Backbone as numpy.savetxt, mean C-alpha at the origin, in Angstrom:
# Nx Ny Nz CAx CAy CAz Cx Cy Cz
-13.22 -1.05 10.48 -12.74 -0.47 11.70 -12.24 0.94 11.39
-12.69 1.90 12.15 -12.24 3.28 12.00 -10.82 3.42 12.54
-10.01 4.13 11.80 -8.64 4.39 12.22 -8.55 5.83 12.70
-8.22 6.01 13.97 -8.20 7.34 14.55 -6.83 7.79 15.03
-5.89 6.88 15.11 -4.58 7.23 15.61 -3.51 6.98 14.56
-2.40 7.67 14.70 -1.30 7.46 13.77 -0.82 6.01 13.82
-0.73 5.44 15.00 -0.25 4.06 15.10 -1.20 3.10 14.40
-2.50 3.34 14.47 -3.46 2.46 13.79 -3.34 2.59 12.28
-3.16 3.80 11.78 -3.00 4.01 10.34 -1.70 3.37 9.87
-0.64 3.55 10.61 0.65 2.97 10.25 0.57 1.45 10.28
-0.06 0.90 11.30 -0.21 -0.55 11.39 -0.99 -1.10 10.20
-2.07 -0.41 9.81 -2.87 -0.84 8.67 -2.07 -0.72 7.37
-1.32 0.37 7.21 -0.49 0.54 6.01 0.52 -0.59 5.90
1.15 -0.94 7.02 2.12 -2.03 7.01 1.44 -3.37 6.70
0.22 -3.55 7.17 -0.52 -4.77 6.87 -0.83 -4.87 5.38
-1.23 -3.74 4.77 -1.48 -3.74 3.32 -0.20 -4.09 2.56
0.92 -3.53 2.98 2.20 -3.84 2.33 2.55 -5.32 2.49
2.40 -5.86 3.70 2.71 -7.27 3.95 1.78 -8.19 3.16
0.49 -7.88 3.15 -0.48 -8.73 2.45 -0.22 -8.73 0.95
0.07 -7.56 0.38 0.30 -7.54 -1.07 1.66 -8.12 -1.41
2.63 -7.99 -0.52 3.92 -8.66 -0.76 3.70 -10.17 -0.83
2.94 -10.70 0.10 2.63 -12.13 0.10 1.90 -12.53 -1.18
0.96 -11.70 -1.60 0.21 -12.00 -2.81 1.12 -12.00 -4.03
2.01 -11.01 -4.15 2.94 -10.98 -5.28 3.88 -12.19 -5.26
4.28 -12.62 -4.08 5.12 -13.83 -3.98 4.36 -15.05 -4.47
3.08 -15.16 -4.08 2.28 -16.30 -4.54 2.03 -16.25 -6.04
1.78 -15.07 -6.59 1.59 -14.94 -8.03 2.89 -15.33 -8.74
4.03 -14.89 -8.22 5.32 -15.25 -8.82 5.53 -16.75 -8.82
5.13 -17.41 -7.73 5.25 -18.87 -7.66 4.31 -19.55 -8.66
3.11 -19.01 -8.81 2.12 -19.60 -9.71 2.40 -19.32 -11.18
3.00 -18.17 -11.46 3.27 -17.75 -12.84 4.75 -17.36 -12.96
5.63 -18.36 -13.09 7.08 -18.10 -13.10 7.52 -17.09 -14.16
6.79 -16.99 -15.26 7.15 -16.02 -16.30 7.06 -14.58 -15.80
6.33 -14.35 -14.74 6.14 -13.01 -14.20 7.09 -12.68 -13.06
7.92 -13.64 -12.65 8.79 -13.41 -11.49 9.66 -12.18 -11.65
10.26 -12.01 -12.82 11.14 -10.86 -13.04 10.37 -9.54 -12.94
9.13 -9.53 -13.43 8.33 -8.31 -13.39 7.84 -7.99 -11.99
7.56 -9.02 -11.19 6.98 -8.81 -9.86 8.01 -8.70 -8.74
9.22 -9.19 -8.97 10.26 -9.14 -7.94 10.52 -7.72 -7.42
10.55 -6.70 -8.30 10.74 -5.34 -7.77 9.61 -4.89 -6.84
8.39 -5.35 -7.08 7.26 -4.98 -6.21 7.45 -5.58 -4.82
7.93 -6.81 -4.78 8.15 -7.49 -3.50 9.20 -6.73 -2.69
10.30 -6.37 -3.36 11.36 -5.61 -2.68 10.84 -4.23 -2.26
10.07 -3.61 -3.14 9.54 -2.28 -2.85 8.59 -2.31 -1.65
7.77 -3.35 -1.55 6.87 -3.48 -0.41 7.67 -3.52 0.90
8.77 -4.26 0.90 9.61 -4.33 2.10 10.17 -2.95 2.43
10.65 -2.24 1.40 11.18 -0.88 1.62 10.08 0.06 2.10
8.87 -0.10 1.57 7.76 0.76 1.99 7.50 0.63 3.49
7.55 -0.59 4.00 7.35 -0.81 5.44 8.42 -0.07 6.23
9.66 -0.14 5.79 10.74 0.57 6.47 10.55 2.08 6.40
10.11 2.57 5.26 9.88 4.00 5.09 8.76 4.49 6.01
7.70 3.72 6.10 6.58 4.06 6.98 7.05 4.07 8.43
7.79 3.05 8.82 8.30 2.98 10.20 9.18 4.19 10.53
10.10 4.52 9.64 11.00 5.65 9.91 10.23 6.96 10.02
9.28 7.17 9.13 8.49 8.41 9.19 7.68 8.47 10.47
7.08 7.35 10.84 6.24 7.32 12.04 7.07 7.56 13.29
8.17 6.86 13.42 9.01 7.00 14.61 9.54 8.42 14.71
9.85 9.03 13.57 10.39 10.37 13.57 9.41 11.44 14.03
8.11 11.17 13.93 7.14 12.21 14.27 6.20 11.83 15.41
6.36 10.66 15.98 5.39 10.21 16.98 5.30 11.17 18.17
6.41 11.70 18.61 6.32 12.62 19.75 5.62 13.91 19.35
5.83 14.38 18.11 5.12 15.58 17.64 3.62 15.32 17.60
3.24 14.16 17.15 1.82 13.83 17.07 1.20 13.77 18.46
1.94 13.23 19.41 1.43 13.17 20.78 1.31 14.57 21.37
2.29 15.39 21.09 2.25 16.76 21.62 1.06 17.55 21.08
0.68 17.30 19.84 -0.42 18.05 19.24 -1.76 17.34 19.40
-1.74 16.17 20.02 -2.94 15.35 20.19 -3.61 15.09 18.84
-2.77 14.83 17.86 -3.24 14.60 16.50 -4.01 13.29 16.42
-5.07 13.27 15.63 -5.82 12.05 15.37 -6.26 12.04 13.91
-6.21 10.88 13.31 -6.72 10.72 11.95 -8.24 10.71 12.02
-8.87 11.18 10.95 -10.32 11.17 10.90 -10.76 10.67 9.53
-11.86 9.92 9.53 -12.48 9.52 8.29 -11.83 8.36 7.57
-10.94 7.64 8.21 -10.31 6.49 7.57 -10.85 5.23 8.22
-11.44 4.39 7.38 -12.07 3.15 7.85 -11.49 2.00 7.04
-10.96 1.00 7.72 -10.36 -0.13 7.02 -11.34 -0.84 6.10
-12.62 -0.77 6.42 -13.63 -1.41 5.56 -13.66 -0.81 4.16
-13.18 0.41 4.02 -13.15 1.07 2.71 -11.94 0.66 1.88
-11.01 -0.09 2.47 -9.75 -0.39 1.80 -9.40 -1.88 1.83
-10.40 -2.71 1.68 -10.16 -4.15 1.65 -9.50 -4.55 0.33
-8.59 -5.49 0.41 -7.90 -5.96 -0.79 -8.20 -7.44 -1.04
-7.95 -7.86 -2.25 -8.15 -9.24 -2.68 -6.90 -10.02 -2.31
-7.06 -11.10 -1.54 -5.90 -11.90 -1.19 -5.97 -13.31 -1.76
-7.11 -13.69 -2.31 -7.24 -14.99 -2.96 -7.01 -14.82 -4.45
-6.17 -15.68 -5.00 -5.86 -15.59 -6.42 -6.98 -16.16 -7.28
-7.44 -15.41 -8.26 -8.41 -15.96 -9.21 -7.74 -17.05 -10.05
-8.55 -17.80 -10.78 -8.01 -18.90 -11.59 -7.45 -18.46 -12.93
-7.91 -17.34 -13.46 -7.49 -16.92 -14.79 -6.40 -15.85 -14.72
-5.58 -15.79 -15.75 -4.54 -14.77 -15.81 -5.16 -13.37 -15.82
-6.22 -13.20 -16.58 -6.90 -11.91 -16.61 -7.41 -11.54 -15.22
-7.94 -12.54 -14.51 -8.45 -12.30 -13.16 -7.35 -11.92 -12.19
-6.19 -12.55 -12.33 -5.05 -12.23 -11.47 -4.63 -10.77 -11.68
-4.47 -10.39 -12.95 -4.07 -9.01 -13.26 -5.13 -8.03 -12.78
-6.39 -8.34 -13.00 -7.47 -7.46 -12.56 -7.46 -7.32 -11.03
-7.23 -8.42 -10.33 -7.19 -8.39 -8.87 -6.01 -7.58 -8.35
-4.83 -7.80 -8.94 -3.64 -7.06 -8.52 -3.82 -5.56 -8.80
-4.36 -5.23 -9.95 -4.58 -3.82 -10.31 -5.60 -3.19 -9.37
-6.66 -3.92 -9.07 -7.68 -3.42 -8.14 -7.07 -3.17 -6.77
-6.23 -4.09 -6.31 -5.55 -3.91 -5.02 -4.71 -2.64 -5.02
-3.95 -2.44 -6.09 -3.10 -1.25 -6.16 -3.95 0.01 -6.09
-5.04 0.04 -6.81 -5.92 1.22 -6.80 -6.52 1.46 -5.41
-6.88 0.39 -4.73 -7.42 0.50 -3.37 -6.36 1.04 -2.41
-5.15 0.51 -2.51 -4.07 0.93 -1.62 -3.69 2.39 -1.91
-3.68 2.77 -3.17 -3.41 4.17 -3.53 -4.46 5.07 -2.88
-5.71 4.68 -2.94 -6.78 5.48 -2.32 -6.56 5.61 -0.82
-6.14 4.52 -0.17 -5.85 4.57 1.27 -4.72 5.55 1.56
-3.60 5.41 0.85 -2.46 6.28 1.11 -2.81 7.75 0.85
-3.60 8.02 -0.17 -4.01 9.40 -0.45 -4.85 9.94 0.70
-5.80 9.15 1.18 -6.65 9.59 2.28 -5.83 9.79 3.55
-4.93 8.88 3.83 -4.10 8.99 5.04 -3.17 10.20 4.95
-2.60 10.44 3.78 -1.72 11.59 3.61 -2.51 12.89 3.77
-3.68 12.96 3.16 -4.50 14.17 3.25 -4.92 14.43 4.69
-5.25 13.38 5.41 -5.71 13.52 6.78 -4.61 14.00 7.72
-3.36 13.72 7.38 -2.26 14.06 8.29 -1.40 15.21 7.79
-1.68 15.72 6.63 -0.80 16.72 6.01 -0.61 18.00 6.83
-1.64 18.46 7.51 -1.55 19.73 8.22 -0.67 19.68 9.47
-0.55 18.52 10.10 0.18 18.46 11.36 1.47 17.65 11.29
1.55 16.73 10.39 2.72 15.86 10.30 3.34 16.00 8.91
4.63 16.20 8.82 5.26 16.35 7.51 5.77 15.02 6.96
6.45 14.24 7.79 7.13 13.05 7.30 6.18 11.92 6.91
5.13 11.71 7.67 4.21 10.61 7.38 3.50 10.83 6.05
2.88 11.99 5.80 2.23 12.16 4.51 3.22 12.14 3.34
4.42 12.62 3.57 5.45 12.57 2.52 5.78 11.12 2.17
5.92 10.26 3.17 6.16 8.84 2.92 4.97 8.22 2.19
3.76 8.56 2.62 2.56 8.04 1.95 2.48 8.53 0.51
2.85 9.78 0.25 2.84 10.32 -1.11 3.85 9.59 -2.00
5.04 9.31 -1.47 6.06 8.57 -2.24 5.55 7.18 -2.60
4.94 6.51 -1.63 4.43 5.16 -1.88 3.29 5.22 -2.89
2.43 6.23 -2.82 1.35 6.40 -3.78 1.91 6.52 -5.18
2.95 7.29 -5.34 3.57 7.48 -6.65 4.11 6.17 -7.20
4.80 5.41 -6.36 5.35 4.12 -6.78 4.23 3.16 -7.16
3.20 3.12 -6.36 2.10 2.20 -6.63 1.31 2.62 -7.87
1.26 3.89 -8.17 0.59 4.35 -9.39 1.30 3.81 -10.63
2.62 3.77 -10.56 3.38 3.19 -11.68 3.08 1.70 -11.82
2.86 1.04 -10.70 2.55 -0.40 -10.75 1.29 -0.69 -11.56
0.27 0.14 -11.38 -0.98 -0.13 -12.11 -0.74 -0.09 -13.61
0.07 0.84 -14.06 0.40 0.93 -15.49 1.18 -0.31 -15.93
2.14 -0.72 -15.12 2.96 -1.89 -15.45 2.13 -3.17 -15.44
1.23 -3.30 -14.48 0.38 -4.49 -14.43 -0.55 -4.56 -15.64
-1.08 -3.42 -16.05 -1.93 -3.40 -17.23 -1.12 -3.77 -18.48
0.15 -3.37 -18.53 1.01 -3.74 -19.64 1.26 -5.26 -19.65
1.39 -5.84 -18.45 1.52 -7.31 -18.36 0.29 -7.98 -18.96
-0.87 -7.44 -18.64 -2.12 -8.01 -19.16 -2.18 -7.89 -20.66
-1.72 -6.78 -21.18 -1.73 -6.59 -22.65 -0.81 -7.58 -23.34
0.22 -8.05 -22.62 1.16 -9.00 -23.17 0.68 -10.44 -23.14
-0.49 -10.68 -22.58 -1.00 -12.06 -22.49 -1.43 -12.58 -23.84
């Protein structure tokens, strides 16, 4: 589905955060040794949703005034894995792949909105930075197997 409005992009971003939060909770339940490592991601996902909401609400009238629309963002390009693989290596590979996909989405959304909206791309950039650290941490978890 093509995303053309700020509300559609924000809704999709929140869905990615909710879906990956759920996935991290399920991984934590399945692999109790990882709970301490994954708990910050779960909390961070919740904070990310709040950050996205605040940025969106703060600029929605500006976006309406400028008739701003996102271009070139399609949800089909940013599908994530929500089923847990059976192997530990598969779990880490799936989580890392999800993070890379979500980072790509946030980068595209930030780039698409940077010229007209300040707060939304700034929120997306912050989340991208946090999620980039996750990929490194998840790979370190895999190395510890």
